[in-house]
Short mmCIF file of C-alpha atoms in Angstrom, two decimals:
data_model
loop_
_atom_site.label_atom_id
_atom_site.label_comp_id
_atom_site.label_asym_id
_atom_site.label_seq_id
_atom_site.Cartn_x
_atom_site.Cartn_y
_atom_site.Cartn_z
CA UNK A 262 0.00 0.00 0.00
CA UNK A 263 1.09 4.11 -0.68
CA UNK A 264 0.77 4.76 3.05
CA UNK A 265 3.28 1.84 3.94
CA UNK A 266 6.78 3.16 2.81
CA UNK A 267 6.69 6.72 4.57
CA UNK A 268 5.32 4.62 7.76
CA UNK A 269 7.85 1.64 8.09
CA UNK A 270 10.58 4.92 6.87
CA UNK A 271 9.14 6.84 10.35
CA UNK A 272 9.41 3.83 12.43
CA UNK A 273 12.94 3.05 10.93
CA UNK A 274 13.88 7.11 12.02
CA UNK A 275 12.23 6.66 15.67
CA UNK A 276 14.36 3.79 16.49
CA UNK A 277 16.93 5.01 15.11
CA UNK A 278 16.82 8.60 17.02
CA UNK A 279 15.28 6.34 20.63
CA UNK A 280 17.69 3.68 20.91
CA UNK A 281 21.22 5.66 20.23
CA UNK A 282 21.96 4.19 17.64
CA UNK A 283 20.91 1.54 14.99
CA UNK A 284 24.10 0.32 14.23
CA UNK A 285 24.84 -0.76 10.44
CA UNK A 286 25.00 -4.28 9.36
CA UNK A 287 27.89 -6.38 11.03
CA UNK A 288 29.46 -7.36 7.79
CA UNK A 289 31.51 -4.66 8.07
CA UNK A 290 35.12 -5.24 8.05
CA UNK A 291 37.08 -4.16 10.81
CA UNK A 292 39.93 -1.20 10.67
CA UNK A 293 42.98 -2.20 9.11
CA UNK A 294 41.73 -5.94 8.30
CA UNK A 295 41.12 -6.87 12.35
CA UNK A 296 37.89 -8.82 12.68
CA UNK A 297 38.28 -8.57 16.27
CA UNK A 298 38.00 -4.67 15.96
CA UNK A 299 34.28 -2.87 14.61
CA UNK A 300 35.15 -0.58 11.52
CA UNK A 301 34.32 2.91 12.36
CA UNK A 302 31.34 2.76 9.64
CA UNK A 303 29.71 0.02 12.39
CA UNK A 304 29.12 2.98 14.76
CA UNK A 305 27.36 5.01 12.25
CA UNK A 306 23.17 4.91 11.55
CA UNK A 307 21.86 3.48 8.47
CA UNK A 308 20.67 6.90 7.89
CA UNK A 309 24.39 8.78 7.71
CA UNK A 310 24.72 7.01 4.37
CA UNK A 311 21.47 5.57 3.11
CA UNK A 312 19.01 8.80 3.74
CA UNK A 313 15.16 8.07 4.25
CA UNK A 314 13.06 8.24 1.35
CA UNK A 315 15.44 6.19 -1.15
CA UNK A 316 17.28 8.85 -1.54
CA UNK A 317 20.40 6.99 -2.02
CA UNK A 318 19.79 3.50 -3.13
CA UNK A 319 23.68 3.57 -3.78
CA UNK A 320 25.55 6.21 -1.57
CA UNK A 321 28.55 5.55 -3.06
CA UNK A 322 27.99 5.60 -6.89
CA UNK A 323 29.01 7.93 -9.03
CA UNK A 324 25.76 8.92 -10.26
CA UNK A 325 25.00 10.99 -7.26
CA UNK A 326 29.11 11.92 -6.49
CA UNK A 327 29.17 9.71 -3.77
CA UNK A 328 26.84 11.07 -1.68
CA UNK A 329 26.86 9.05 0.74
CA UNK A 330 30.74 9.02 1.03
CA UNK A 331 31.41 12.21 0.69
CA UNK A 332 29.48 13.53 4.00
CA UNK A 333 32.04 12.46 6.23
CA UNK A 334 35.10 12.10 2.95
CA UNK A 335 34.95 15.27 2.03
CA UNK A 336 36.18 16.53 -1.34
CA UNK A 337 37.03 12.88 -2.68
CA UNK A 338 34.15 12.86 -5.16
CA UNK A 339 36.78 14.53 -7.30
CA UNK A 340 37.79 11.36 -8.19
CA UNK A 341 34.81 11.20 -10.70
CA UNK A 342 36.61 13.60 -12.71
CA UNK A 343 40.21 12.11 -12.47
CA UNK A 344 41.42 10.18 -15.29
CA UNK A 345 40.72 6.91 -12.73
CA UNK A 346 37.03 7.70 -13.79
CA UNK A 347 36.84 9.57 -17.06
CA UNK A 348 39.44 7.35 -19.12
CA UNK A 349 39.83 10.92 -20.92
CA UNK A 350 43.43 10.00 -21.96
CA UNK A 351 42.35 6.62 -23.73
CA UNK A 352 39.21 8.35 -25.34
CA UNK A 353 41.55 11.29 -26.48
CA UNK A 354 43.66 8.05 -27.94
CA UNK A 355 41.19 6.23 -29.32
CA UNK A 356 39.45 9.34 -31.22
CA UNK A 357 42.20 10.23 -33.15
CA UNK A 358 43.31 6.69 -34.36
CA UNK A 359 40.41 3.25 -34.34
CA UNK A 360 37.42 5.62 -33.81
CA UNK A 361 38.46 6.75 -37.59
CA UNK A 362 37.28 3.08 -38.90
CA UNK A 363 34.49 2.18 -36.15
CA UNK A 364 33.34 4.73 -34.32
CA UNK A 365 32.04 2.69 -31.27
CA UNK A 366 35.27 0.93 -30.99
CA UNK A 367 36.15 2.59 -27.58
CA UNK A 368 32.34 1.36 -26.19
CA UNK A 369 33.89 -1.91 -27.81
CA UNK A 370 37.01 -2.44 -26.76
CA UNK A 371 37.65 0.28 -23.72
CA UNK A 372 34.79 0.46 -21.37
CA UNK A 373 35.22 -2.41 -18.40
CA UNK A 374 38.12 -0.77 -16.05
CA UNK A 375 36.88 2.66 -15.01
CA UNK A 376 35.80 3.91 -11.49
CA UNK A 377 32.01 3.97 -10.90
CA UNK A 378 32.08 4.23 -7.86
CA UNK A 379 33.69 4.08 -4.27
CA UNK A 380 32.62 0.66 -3.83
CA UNK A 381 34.79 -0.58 -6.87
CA UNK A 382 37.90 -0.21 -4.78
CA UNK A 383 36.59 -0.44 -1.20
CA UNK A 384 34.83 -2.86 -0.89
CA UNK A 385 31.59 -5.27 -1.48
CA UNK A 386 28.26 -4.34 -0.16
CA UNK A 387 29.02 -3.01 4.13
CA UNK A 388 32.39 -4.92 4.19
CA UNK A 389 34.13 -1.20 2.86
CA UNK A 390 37.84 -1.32 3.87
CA UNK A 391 41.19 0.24 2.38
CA UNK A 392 42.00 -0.68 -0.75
CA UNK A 393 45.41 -3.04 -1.30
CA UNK A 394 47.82 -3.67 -4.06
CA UNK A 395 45.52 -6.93 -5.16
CA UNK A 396 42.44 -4.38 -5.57
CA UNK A 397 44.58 -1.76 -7.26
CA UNK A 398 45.40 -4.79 -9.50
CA UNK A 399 41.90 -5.43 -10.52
CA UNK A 400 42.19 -2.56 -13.25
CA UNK A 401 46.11 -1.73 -13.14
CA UNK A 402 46.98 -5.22 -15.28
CA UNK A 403 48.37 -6.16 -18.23
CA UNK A 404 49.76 -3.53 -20.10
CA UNK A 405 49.23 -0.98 -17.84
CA UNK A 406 51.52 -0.24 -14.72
CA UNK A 407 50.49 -2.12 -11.52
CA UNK A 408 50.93 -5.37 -12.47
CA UNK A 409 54.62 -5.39 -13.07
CA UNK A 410 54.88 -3.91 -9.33
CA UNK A 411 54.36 -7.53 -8.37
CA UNK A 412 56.39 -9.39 -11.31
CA UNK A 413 54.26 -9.81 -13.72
CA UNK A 414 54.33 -9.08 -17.22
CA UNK A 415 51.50 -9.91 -20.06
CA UNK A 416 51.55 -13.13 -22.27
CA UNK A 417 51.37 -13.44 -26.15
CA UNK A 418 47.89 -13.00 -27.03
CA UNK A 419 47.96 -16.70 -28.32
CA UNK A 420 45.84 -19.33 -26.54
CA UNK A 421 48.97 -21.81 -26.04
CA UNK A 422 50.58 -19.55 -24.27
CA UNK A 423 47.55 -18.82 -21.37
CA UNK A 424 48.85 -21.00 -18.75
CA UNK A 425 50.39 -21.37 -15.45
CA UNK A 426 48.92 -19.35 -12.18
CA UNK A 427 46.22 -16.77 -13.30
CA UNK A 428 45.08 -13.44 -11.38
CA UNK A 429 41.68 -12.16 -11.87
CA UNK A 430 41.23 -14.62 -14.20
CA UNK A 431 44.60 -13.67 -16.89
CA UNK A 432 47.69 -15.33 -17.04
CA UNK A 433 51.24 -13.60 -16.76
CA UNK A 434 54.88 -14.17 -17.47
CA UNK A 435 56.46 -14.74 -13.67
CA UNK A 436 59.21 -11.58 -13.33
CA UNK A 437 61.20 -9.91 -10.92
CA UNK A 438 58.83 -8.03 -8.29
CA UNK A 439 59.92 -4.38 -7.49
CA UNK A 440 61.81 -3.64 -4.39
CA UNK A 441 59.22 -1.99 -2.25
CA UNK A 442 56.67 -4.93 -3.25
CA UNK A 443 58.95 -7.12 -1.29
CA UNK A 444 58.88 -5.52 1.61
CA UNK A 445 55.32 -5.18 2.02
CA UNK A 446 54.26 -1.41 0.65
CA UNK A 447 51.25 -1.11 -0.88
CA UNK A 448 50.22 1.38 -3.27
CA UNK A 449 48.53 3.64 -1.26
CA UNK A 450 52.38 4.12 0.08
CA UNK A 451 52.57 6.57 -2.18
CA UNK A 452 49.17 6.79 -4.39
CA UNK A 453 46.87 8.48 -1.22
CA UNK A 454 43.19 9.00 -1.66
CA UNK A 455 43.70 13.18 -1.42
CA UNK A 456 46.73 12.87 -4.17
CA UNK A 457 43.95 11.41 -6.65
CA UNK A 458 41.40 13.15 -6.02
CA UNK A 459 43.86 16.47 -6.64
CA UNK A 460 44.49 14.48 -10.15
CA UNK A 461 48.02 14.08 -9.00
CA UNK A 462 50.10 10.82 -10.14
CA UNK A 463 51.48 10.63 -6.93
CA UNK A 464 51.72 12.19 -2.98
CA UNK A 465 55.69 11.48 -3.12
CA UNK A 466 58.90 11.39 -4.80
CA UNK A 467 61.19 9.13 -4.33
CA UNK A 468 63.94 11.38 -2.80
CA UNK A 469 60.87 11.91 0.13
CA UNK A 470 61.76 9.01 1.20
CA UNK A 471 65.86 8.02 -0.17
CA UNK A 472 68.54 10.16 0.02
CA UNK A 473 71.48 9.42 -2.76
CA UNK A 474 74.08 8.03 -1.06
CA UNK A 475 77.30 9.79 -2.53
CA UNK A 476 79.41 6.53 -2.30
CA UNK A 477 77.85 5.31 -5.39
CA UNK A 478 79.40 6.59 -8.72
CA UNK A 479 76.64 7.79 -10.80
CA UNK A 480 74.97 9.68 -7.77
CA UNK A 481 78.51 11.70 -7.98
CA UNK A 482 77.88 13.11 -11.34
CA UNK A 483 75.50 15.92 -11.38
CA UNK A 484 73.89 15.59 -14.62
CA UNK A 485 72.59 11.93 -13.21
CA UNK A 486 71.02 13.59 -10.44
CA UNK A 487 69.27 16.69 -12.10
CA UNK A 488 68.28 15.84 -15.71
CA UNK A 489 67.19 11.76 -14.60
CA UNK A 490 64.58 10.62 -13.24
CA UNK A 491 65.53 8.04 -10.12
CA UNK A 492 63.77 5.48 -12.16
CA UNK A 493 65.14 6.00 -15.21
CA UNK A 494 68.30 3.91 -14.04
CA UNK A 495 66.29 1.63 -11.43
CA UNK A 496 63.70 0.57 -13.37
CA UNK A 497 65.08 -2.89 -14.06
CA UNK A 498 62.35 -4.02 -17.03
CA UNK A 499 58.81 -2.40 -18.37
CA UNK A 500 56.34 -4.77 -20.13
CA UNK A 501 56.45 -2.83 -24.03
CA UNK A 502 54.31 -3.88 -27.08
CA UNK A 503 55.68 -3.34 -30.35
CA UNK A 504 52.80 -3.24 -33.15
CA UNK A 505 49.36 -3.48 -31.47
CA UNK A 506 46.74 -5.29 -33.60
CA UNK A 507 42.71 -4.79 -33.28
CA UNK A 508 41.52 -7.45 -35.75
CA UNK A 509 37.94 -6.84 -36.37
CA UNK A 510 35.39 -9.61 -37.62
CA UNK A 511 32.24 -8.92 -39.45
CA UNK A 512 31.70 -13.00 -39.43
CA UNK A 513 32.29 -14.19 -35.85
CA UNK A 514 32.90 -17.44 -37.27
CA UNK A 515 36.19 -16.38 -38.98
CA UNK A 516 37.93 -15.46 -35.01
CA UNK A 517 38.42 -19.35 -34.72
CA UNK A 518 41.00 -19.42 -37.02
CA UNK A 519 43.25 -16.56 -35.18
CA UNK A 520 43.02 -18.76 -32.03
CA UNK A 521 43.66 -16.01 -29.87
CA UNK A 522 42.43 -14.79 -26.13
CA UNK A 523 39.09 -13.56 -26.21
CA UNK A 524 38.59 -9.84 -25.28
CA UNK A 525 36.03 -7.27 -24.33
CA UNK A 526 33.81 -7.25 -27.48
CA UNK A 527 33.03 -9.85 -29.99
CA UNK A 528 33.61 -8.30 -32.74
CA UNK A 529 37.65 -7.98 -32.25
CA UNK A 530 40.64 -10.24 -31.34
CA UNK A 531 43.64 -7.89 -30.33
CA UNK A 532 47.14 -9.37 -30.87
CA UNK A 533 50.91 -7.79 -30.80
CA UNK A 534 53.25 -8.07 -33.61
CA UNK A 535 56.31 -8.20 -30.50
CA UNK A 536 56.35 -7.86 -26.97
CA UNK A 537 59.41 -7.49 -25.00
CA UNK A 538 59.99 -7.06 -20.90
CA UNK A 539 63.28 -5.73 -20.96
CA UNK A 540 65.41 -2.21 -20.30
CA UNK A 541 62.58 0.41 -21.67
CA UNK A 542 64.23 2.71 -23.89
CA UNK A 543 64.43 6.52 -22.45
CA UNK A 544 62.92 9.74 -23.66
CA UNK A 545 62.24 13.18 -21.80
CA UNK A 546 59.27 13.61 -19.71
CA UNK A 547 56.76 16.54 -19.91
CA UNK A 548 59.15 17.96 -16.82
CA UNK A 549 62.23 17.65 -19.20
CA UNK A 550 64.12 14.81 -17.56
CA UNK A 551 65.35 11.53 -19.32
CA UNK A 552 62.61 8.94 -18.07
CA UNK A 553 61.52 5.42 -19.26
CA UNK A 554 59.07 5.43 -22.25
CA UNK A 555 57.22 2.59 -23.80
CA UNK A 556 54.89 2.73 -27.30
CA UNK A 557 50.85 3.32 -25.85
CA UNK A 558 50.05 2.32 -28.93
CA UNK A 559 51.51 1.98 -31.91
CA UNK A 560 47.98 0.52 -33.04
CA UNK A 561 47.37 -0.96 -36.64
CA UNK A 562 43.84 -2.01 -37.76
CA UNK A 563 42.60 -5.00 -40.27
CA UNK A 564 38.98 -5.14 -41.01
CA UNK A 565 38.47 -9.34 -41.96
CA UNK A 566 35.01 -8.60 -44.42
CA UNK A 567 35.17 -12.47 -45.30
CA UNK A 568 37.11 -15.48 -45.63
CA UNK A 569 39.28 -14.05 -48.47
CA UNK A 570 39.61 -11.01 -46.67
CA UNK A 571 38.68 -7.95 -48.87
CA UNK A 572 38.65 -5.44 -45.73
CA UNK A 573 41.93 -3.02 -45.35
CA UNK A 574 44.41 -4.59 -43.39
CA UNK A 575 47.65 -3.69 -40.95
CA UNK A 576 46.55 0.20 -41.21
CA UNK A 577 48.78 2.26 -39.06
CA UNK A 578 46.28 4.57 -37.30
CA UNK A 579 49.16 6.00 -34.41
CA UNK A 580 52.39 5.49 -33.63
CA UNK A 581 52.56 6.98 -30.17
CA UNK A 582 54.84 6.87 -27.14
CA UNK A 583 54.33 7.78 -23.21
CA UNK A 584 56.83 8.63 -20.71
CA UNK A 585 55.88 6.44 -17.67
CA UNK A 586 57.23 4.82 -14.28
CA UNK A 587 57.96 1.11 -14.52
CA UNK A 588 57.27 -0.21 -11.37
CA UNK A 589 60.03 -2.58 -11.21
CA UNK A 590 62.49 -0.85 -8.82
CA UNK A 591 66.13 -2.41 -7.82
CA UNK A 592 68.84 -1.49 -5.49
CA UNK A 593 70.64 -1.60 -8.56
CA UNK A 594 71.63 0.44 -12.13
CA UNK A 595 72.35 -0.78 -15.85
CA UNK A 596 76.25 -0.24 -16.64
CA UNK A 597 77.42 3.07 -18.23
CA UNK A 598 77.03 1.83 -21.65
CA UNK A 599 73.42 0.87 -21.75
CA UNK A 600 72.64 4.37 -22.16
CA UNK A 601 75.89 5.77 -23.03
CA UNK A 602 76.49 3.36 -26.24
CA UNK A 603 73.13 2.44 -26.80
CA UNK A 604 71.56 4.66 -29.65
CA UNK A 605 68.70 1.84 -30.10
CA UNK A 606 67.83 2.91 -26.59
CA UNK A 607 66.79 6.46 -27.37
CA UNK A 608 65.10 5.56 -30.96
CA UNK A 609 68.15 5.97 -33.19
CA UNK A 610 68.67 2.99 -34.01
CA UNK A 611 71.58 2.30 -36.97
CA UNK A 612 70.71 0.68 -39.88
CA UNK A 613 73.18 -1.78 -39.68
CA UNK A 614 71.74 -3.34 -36.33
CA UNK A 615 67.92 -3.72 -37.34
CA UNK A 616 66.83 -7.02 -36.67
CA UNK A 617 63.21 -6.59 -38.19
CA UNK A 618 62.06 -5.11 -41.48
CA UNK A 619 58.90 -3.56 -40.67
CA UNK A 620 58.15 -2.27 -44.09
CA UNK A 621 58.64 -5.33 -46.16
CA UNK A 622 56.26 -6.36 -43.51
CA UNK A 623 53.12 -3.86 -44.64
CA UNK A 624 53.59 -2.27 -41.47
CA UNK A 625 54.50 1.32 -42.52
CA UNK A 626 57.29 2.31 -40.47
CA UNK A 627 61.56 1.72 -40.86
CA UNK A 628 61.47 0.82 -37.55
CA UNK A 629 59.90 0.91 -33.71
CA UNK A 630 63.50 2.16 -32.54
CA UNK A 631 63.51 4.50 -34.86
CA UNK A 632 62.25 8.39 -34.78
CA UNK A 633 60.83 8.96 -37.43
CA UNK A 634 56.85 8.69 -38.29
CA UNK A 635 56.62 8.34 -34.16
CA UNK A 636 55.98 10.89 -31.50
CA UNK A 637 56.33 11.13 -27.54
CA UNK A 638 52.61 12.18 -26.62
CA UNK A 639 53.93 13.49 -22.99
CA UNK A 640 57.33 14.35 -23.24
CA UNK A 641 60.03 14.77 -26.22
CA UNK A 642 62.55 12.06 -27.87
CA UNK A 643 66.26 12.71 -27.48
CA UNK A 644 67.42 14.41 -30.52
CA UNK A 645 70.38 12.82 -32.69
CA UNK A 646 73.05 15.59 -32.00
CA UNK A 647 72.46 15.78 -28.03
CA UNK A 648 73.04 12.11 -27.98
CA UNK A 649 76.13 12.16 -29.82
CA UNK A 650 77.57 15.00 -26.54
CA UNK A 651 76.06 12.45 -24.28
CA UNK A 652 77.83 9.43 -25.63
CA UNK A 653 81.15 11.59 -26.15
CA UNK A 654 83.95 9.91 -23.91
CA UNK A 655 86.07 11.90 -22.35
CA UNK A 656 88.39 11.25 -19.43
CA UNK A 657 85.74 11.87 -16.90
CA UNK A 658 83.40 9.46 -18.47
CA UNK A 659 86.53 7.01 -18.58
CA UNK A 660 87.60 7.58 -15.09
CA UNK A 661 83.91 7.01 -13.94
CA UNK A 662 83.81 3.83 -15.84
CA UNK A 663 86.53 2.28 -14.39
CA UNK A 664 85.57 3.42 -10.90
CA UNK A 665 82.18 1.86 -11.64
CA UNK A 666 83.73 -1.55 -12.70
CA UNK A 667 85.54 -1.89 -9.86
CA UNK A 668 82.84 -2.26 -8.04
CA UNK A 669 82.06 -5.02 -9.03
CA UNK A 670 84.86 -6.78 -7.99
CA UNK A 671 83.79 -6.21 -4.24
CA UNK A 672 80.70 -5.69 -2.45
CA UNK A 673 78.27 -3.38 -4.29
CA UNK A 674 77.22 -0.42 -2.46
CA UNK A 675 73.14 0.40 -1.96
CA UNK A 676 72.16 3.03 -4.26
CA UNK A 677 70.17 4.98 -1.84
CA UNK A 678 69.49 5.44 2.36
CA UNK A 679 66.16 5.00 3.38
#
């Protein structure tokens, strides 16, 4: 009947209001994972989050900006307009390269990993608790950085190689986990709640926390310590794809053939033409200092029309790189020549080393380690003539380099001092 909503919604507000307190539902988790302890949420009325009247049927979706949250969290609905929530970056990506051939592709292909509300990192139903690296890791896998944080890197697309231990439901290659994994951080170490919601990467640097110990011999040279980034020389691998492949299928029949891992939408099969977990290569960052970049994408397109394909196929639609973090921290450093005799590593690669020959391939480019018909979406590549001055050997680079090899012949010294 009308009458009974409003009536059983009174009665709910008079206990509520003559007994203290109607606590919530004991599901809740307690603080800081301690079942033995009630979560501060179990002190709280129904009412504080779920108002009378049905107000809120989900007081923390982003429909209503959290509205239920953000009474007591105050400000952190600006998360729903953080890239966490908005995907704006990928959107940006996808409009100007696969939305050219199918507009819908992002709706497609793009849409499952994107905040929708606080619930989708805190928790199920009352049991709301902090979020750890495993829930960060429900959205931050595969390509994109999170996953490599705990050693793991993404397989060939092909279903022979989906095997071994899987983690929400994918299967990885088995690498070495970054430093700070191992001893127990999580990513709220350094990712806080009020740092994302302010649209910030991060709430630290690393030199918040290390200080460069001056007994190590690239720490004594002050271009190292004010044109790199910390990572750019501990980052010990980065997960990069070389040639990224949406195959699209007007016959859903046809996909059989590709035998490859099913994705998002039915109508596509993505595949890479290389994948490599490795060194990154390095590039300047949009604050100017050498960093680790990886291609995000360099994406191609085939349309298979029919069994005798008549559809355009390997189109290059972008050929873009990012300037990231690789979340694969060590103690330790590459040797002086990785960068300093390494022109591959900065996209210059020399003729007389390419291994691949992308163009007698279809695939519209001399080659991934090479400049030209590529850009640096956040940052800048190093140009030809400032790596020749870097790679110049004089005796200070020589002196260094012998210092550094040394070093190796006894005990090697920490890079940093917590």
């Amino acid at each position: 009947m009308p009458w009974m909503i409003p009536f059983i919604a009174a009665c709910c507000l008079a206990a509520s209001m003559a007994g203290g307190a109607m606590v919530a539902s004991g599901a809740f988790l307690a603080a800081k994972g301690k079942p033995d302890r009630p979560a501060p949420h179990s002190t709280l009325v129904c009412t504080a989050c779920h108002r009378l009247g049905g107000r809120f049927s989900d007081p923390a979706a982003s429909g209503n900006r959290a509205a239920g949250c953000v009474g007591c969290h105050k400000g952190y609905d600006a998360i729903f307009d953080r890239p966490m929530a908005t995907r704006q970056g990928e959107q940006r990506f996808v409009q100007r390269s696969y939305a050219k051939w199918d507009s819908g592709f992002f709706a497609k292909n793009c849409a499952s990993c994107h905040v929708r509300g606080c619930l989708d990192c805190h928790g199920n139903g009352h049991a709301i608790r902090r979020p750890g690296t495993t829930a960060c890791q429900t959205c931050h896998k595969g390509y994109y950085t999170g996953w490599d944080y705990a050693g793991r890197a993404p397989r060939e697309d092909n279903m022979r190689y989906q095997r071994g231990l899987a983690v929400n439901n994918e299967t990885f290659l088995k690498m070495l986990p970054d430093v700070h994994y191992l001893t127990g951080m999580t990513c709220a170490a350094c990712h806080t709640m009020a740092s994302l919601a302010l649209g910030k990467k991060a709430a630290k640097g690393c030199r918040e926390c290390h200080r460069p110990s001056r007994k190590v011999v690239e720490h004594r040279i002050s271009a190292h310590l004010e044109r790199l980034e910390c990572y750019a020389c501990h980052s010990t691998w980065a997960p990069q794809e070389y040639g990224t492949f949406f195959l699209r299928f007007r016959d859903p029949r046809l996909k059989e053939d590709f035998d490859l891992r099913p994705g998002e939408s039915g109508e596509y099969l993505r595949s890479a033409y290389l994948r490599k977990q490795d060194a990154p290569p390095l590039g300047f960052n949009a604050a100017g200092r050498l960093s680790p970049i990886r291609p995000q994408f360099i994406a191609y397109y085939t349309d298979i029309q029919s069994a005798r394909n008549s559809g355009p196929e390997n189109i290059l639609l972008a050929a873009e790189w990012r300037a990231f973090f690789p979340h694969t921290v060590q103690r330790g450093t590459v040797t002086c020549e990785a960068c300093h005799d390494n022109p591959r590593r900065f996209l210059l690669e020399r003729p007389s080393e390419r291994i691949y020959q992308l163009r007698r391939d279809g695939m519209q480019l001399e080659s991934f380690w090479v400049q030209e018909g590529q850009k640096l979406a956040n940052g800048s590549f190093m140009t030809a003539s400032r790596y020749r001055r870097m790679a110049g050997k004089g005796p200070a680079y020589t002196k260094a380099y012998i210092e550094k090899w040394k070093t190796f012949l006894n005990r090697v010294e920490p890079s940093s001092q917590p």
